[in-house]
Every structure is written in structure tokens, then in C-alpha cells.
Coordinates of N, CA and C in Angstrom, one line a residue:
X1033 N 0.8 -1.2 0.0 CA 0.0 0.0 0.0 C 0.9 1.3 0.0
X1034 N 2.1 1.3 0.8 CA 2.5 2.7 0.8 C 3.7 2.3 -0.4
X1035 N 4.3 1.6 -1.0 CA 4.4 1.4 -2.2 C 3.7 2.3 -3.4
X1036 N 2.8 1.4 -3.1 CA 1.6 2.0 -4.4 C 1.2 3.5 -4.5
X1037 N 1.0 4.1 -3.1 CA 0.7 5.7 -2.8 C 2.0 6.2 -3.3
X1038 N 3.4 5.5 -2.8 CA 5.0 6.5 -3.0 C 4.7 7.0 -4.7
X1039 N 4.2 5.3 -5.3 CA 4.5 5.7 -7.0 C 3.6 6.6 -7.4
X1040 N 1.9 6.5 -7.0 CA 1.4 7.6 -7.4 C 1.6 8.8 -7.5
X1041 N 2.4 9.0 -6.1 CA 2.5 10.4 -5.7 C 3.5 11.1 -6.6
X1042 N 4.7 10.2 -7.0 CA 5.9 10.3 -7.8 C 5.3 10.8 -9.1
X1043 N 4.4 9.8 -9.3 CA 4.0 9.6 -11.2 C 3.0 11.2 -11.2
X1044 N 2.1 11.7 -10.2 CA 1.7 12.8 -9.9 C 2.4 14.0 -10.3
X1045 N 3.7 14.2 -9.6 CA 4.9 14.8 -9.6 C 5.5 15.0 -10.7
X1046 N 6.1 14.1 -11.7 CA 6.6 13.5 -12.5 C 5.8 14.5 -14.1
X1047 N 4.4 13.9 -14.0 CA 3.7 14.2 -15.3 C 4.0 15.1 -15.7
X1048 N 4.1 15.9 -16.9 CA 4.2 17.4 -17.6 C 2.6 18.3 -17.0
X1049 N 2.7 19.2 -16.8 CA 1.9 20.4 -16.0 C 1.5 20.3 -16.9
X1050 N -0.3 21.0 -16.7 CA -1.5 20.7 -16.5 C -1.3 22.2 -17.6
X1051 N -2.1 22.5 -18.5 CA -2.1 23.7 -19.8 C -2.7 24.2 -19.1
X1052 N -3.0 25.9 -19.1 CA -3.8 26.6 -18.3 C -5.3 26.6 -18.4
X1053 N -5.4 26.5 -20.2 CA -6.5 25.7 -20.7 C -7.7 24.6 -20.2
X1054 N -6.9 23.8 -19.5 CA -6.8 22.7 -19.4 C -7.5 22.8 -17.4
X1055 N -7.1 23.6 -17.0 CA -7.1 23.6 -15.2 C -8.6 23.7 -15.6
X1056 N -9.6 24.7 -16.0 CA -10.9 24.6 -15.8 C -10.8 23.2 -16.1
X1057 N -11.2 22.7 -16.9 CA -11.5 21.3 -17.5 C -11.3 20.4 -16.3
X1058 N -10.4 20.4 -15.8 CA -9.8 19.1 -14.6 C -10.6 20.1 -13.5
X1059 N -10.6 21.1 -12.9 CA -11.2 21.5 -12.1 C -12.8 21.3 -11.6
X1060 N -13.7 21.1 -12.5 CA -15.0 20.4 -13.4 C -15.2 19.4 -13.2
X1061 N -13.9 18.8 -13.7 CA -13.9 17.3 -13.6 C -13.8 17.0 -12.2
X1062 N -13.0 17.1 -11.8 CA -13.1 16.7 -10.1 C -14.0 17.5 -9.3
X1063 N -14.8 18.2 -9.6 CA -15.8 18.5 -8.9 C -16.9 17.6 -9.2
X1064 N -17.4 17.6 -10.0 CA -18.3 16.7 -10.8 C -18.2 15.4 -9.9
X1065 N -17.2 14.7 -9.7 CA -16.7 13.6 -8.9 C -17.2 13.7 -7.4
X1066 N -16.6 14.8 -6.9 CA -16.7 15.5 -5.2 C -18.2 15.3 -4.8
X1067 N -19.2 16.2 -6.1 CA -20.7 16.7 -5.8 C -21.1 15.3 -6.0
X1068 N -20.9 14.6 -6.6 CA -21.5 12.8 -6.6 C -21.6 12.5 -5.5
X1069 N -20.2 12.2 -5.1 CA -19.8 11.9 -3.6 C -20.5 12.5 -2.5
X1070 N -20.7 13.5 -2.2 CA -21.4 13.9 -1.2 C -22.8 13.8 -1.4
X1071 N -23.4 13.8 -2.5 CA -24.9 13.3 -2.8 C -24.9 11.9 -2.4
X1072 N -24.3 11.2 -2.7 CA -24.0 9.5 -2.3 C -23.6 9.1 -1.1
X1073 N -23.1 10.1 -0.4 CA -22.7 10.1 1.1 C -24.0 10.6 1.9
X1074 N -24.3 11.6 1.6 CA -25.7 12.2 2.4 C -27.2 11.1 2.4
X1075 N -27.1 10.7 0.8 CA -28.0 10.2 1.0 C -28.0 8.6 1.6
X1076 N -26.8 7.6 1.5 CA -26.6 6.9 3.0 C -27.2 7.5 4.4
X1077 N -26.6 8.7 4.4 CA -27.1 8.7 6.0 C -28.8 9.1 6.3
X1078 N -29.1 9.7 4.9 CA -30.5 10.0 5.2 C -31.0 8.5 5.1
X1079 N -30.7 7.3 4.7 CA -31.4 6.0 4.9 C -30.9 5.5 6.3
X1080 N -29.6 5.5 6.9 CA -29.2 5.2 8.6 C -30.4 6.0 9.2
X1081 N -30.5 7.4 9.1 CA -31.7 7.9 10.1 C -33.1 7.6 10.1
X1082 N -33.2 7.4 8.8 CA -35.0 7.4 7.9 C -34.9 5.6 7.8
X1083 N -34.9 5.0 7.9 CA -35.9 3.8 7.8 C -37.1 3.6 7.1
X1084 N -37.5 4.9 6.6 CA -38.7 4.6 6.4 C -38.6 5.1 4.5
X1085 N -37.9 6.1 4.8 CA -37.1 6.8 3.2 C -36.6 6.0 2.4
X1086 N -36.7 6.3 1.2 CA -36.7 5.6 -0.4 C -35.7 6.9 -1.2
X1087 N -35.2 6.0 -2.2 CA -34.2 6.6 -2.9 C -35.2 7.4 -4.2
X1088 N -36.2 8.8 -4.5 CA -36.7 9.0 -5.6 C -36.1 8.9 -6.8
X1089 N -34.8 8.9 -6.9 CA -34.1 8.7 -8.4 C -34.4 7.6 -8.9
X1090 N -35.4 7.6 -9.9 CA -35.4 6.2 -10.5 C -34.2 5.6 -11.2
X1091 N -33.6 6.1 -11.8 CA -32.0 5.8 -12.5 C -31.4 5.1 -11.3
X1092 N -31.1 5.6 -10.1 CA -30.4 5.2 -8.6 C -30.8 4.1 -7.6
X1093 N -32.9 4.3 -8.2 CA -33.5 3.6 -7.3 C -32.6 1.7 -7.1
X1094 N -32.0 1.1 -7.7 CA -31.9 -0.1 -7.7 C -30.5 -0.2 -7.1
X1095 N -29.9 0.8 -7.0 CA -28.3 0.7 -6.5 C -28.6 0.9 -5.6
X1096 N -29.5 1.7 -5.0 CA -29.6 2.5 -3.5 C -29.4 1.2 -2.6
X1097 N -30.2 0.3 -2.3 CA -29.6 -0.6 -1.1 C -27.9 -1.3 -1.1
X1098 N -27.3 -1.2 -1.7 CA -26.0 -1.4 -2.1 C -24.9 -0.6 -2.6
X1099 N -24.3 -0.1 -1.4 CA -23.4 0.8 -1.4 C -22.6 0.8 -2.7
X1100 N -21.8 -0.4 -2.9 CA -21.1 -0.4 -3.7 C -21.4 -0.2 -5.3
X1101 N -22.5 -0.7 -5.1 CA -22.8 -0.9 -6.8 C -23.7 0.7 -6.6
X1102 N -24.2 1.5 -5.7 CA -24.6 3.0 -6.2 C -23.3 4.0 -6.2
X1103 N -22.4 3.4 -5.5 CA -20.9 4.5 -6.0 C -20.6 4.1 -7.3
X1104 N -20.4 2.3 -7.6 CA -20.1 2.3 -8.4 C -21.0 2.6 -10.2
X1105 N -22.3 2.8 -9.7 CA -23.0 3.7 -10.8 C -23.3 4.8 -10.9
X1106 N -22.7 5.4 -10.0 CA -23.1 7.3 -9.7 C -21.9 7.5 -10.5
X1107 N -20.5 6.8 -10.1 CA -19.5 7.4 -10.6 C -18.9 7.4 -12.1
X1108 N -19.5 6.0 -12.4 CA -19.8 5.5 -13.7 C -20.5 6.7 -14.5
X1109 N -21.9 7.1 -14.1 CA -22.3 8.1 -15.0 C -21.4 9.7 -15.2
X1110 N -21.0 9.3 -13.8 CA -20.0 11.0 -13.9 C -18.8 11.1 -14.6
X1111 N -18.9 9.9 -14.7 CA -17.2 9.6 -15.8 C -17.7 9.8 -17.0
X1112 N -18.8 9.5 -17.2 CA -19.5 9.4 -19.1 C -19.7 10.8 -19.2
X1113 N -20.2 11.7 -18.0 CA -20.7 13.5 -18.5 C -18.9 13.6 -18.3
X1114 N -17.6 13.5 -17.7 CA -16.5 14.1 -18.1 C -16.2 13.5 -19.6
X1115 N -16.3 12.3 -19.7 CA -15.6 12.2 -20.9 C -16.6 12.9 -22.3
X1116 N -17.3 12.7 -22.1 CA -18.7 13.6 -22.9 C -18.3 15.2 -23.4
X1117 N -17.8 16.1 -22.2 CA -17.7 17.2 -21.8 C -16.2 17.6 -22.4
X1118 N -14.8 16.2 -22.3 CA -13.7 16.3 -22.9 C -14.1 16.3 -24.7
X1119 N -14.8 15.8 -24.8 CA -14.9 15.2 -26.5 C -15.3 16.9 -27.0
X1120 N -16.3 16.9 -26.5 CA -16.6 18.5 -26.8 C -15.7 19.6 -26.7
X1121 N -15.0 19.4 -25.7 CA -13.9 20.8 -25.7 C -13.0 20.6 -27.0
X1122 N -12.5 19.5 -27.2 CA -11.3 18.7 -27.8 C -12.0 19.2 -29.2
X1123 N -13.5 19.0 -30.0 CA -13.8 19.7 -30.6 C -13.8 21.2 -30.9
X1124 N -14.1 22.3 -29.8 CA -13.6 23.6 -29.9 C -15.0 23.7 -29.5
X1125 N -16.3 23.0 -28.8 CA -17.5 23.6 -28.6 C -17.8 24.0 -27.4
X1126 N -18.1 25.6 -28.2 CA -18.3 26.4 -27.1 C -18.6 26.2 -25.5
X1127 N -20.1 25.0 -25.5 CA -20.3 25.2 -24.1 C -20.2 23.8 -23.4
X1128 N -18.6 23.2 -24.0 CA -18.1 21.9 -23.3 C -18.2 21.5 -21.8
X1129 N -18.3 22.7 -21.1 CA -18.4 22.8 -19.2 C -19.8 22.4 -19.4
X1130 N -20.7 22.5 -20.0 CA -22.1 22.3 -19.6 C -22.3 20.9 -18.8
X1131 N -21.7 20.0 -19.4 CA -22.1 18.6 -18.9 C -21.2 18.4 -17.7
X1132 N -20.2 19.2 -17.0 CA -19.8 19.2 -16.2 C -20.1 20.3 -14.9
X1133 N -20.9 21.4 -15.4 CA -21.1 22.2 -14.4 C -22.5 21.7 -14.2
X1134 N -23.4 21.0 -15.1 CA -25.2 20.6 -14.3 C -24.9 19.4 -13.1
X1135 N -24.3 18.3 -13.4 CA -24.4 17.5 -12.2 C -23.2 18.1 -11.3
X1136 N -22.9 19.1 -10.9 CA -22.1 19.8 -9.6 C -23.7 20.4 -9.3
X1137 N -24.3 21.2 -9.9 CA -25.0 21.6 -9.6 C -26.4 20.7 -9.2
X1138 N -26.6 20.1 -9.7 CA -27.6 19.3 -9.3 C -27.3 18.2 -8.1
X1139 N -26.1 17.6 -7.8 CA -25.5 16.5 -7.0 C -25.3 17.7 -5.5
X1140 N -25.1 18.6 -5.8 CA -25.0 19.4 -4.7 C -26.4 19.8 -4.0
X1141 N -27.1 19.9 -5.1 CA -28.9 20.7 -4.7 C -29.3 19.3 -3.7
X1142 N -29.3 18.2 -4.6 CA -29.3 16.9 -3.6 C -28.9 16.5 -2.5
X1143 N -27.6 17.0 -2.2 CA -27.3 16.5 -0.9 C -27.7 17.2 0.1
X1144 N -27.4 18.7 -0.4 CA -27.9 19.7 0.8 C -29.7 19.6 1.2
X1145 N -30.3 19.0 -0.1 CA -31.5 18.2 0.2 C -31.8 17.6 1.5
X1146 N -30.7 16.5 1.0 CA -30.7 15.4 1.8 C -30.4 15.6 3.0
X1147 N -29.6 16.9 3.4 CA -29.2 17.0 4.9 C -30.4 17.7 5.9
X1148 N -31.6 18.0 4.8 CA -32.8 18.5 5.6 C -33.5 17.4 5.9
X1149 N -33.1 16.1 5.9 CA -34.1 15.1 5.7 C -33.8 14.7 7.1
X1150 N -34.6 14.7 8.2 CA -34.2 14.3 9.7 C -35.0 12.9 9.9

């Protein structure tokens, strides 16, 4: 394990710097990632508290009792709007952030949802 983190960190280190271009785009992208994550985290705990609460995303509804397989399909879809969102810049169109700035925005409106949910 600390192997594996030394090389990352190195290979991190290592890579040629990020085009200035380029920082929105990764910046987007890991957000996109983050706002999943805390929509996916919030809404675990609103099911620990709620017992009684259901997942309304029908897309989510079947992953929801299984942690792994709802990260592993929340993150799945968030990887398809970055790579979606790459193909489009890489093109020159204009509004390539779109598919990366609605699910920040919407994964965020959710969680903070979710944190009203007692």
C-alpha cells in the first residue's frame, strides 16, 4: 500500500503540468466527482436515520440498497458526462463545461436536500 501511494505520488509529480486551458476542465472534472460523492454520502445517511425513506431517483433507485454498486454507478455516470464534456472541448464547442457544471449543480442541490431530511 505505501508502495503503491509513493509511485502515485511520484507519477503525480513526475507528469508534464496541467495547460492553463486545461485547469478549468480538470477542475470540473473533479468537482463533478466530489458533488456525486457527497450526494452518495448524504444520501446513506439519510437512509441510517430514515428507515422509512426511499431513494426517488429512479435511475439510482436499484443501486440505492448497495453501497457499492450506487458509487459504483453514480461514478460511472459521472465519468460518461466528463468524458462527454472532454470530447466536446477537444472539438472547440463552445459550451463543453455544460455537462460538467449541471451534475455539480444538481449533485450538490441533492445533498444539501438530503441534509434537511431528519
Amino acid at each position: 500500500m505505501k508502495r503503491t501511494a509513493t509511485a502515485l505520488l511520484l507519477a503525480a509529480l513526475i507528469t508534464p503540468a496541467v495547460y492553463a486551458e486545461d485547469k478549468l476542465f480538470w477542475t470540473l472534472a473533479v468537482g463533478t466527482q466530489v458533488a456525486t460523492i457527497y450526494d452518495l454520502q448524504s444520501t446513506r445517511s439519510v437512509f441510517r436515520r430514515c428507515p422509512s425513506c426511499y431513494e426517488a431517483n429512479p435511475i439510482m433507485r436499484p443501486f440505492a440498497p448497495s453501497p457499492p454498486a450506487a458509487f459504483g454507478a453514480a461514478l460511472s455516470l459521472s465519468g460518461v458526462s466528463v468524458y462527454g464534456s472532454y470530447q466536446l472541448k477537444k472539438r472547440g464547442i463552445r459550451w463543453w463545461w455544460v455537462p460538467l457544471a449541471a451534475p455539480i449543480a444538481a449533485h450538490t442541490a441533492a445533498g444539501l436536500s438530503n441534509r434537511r431530511i431528519r
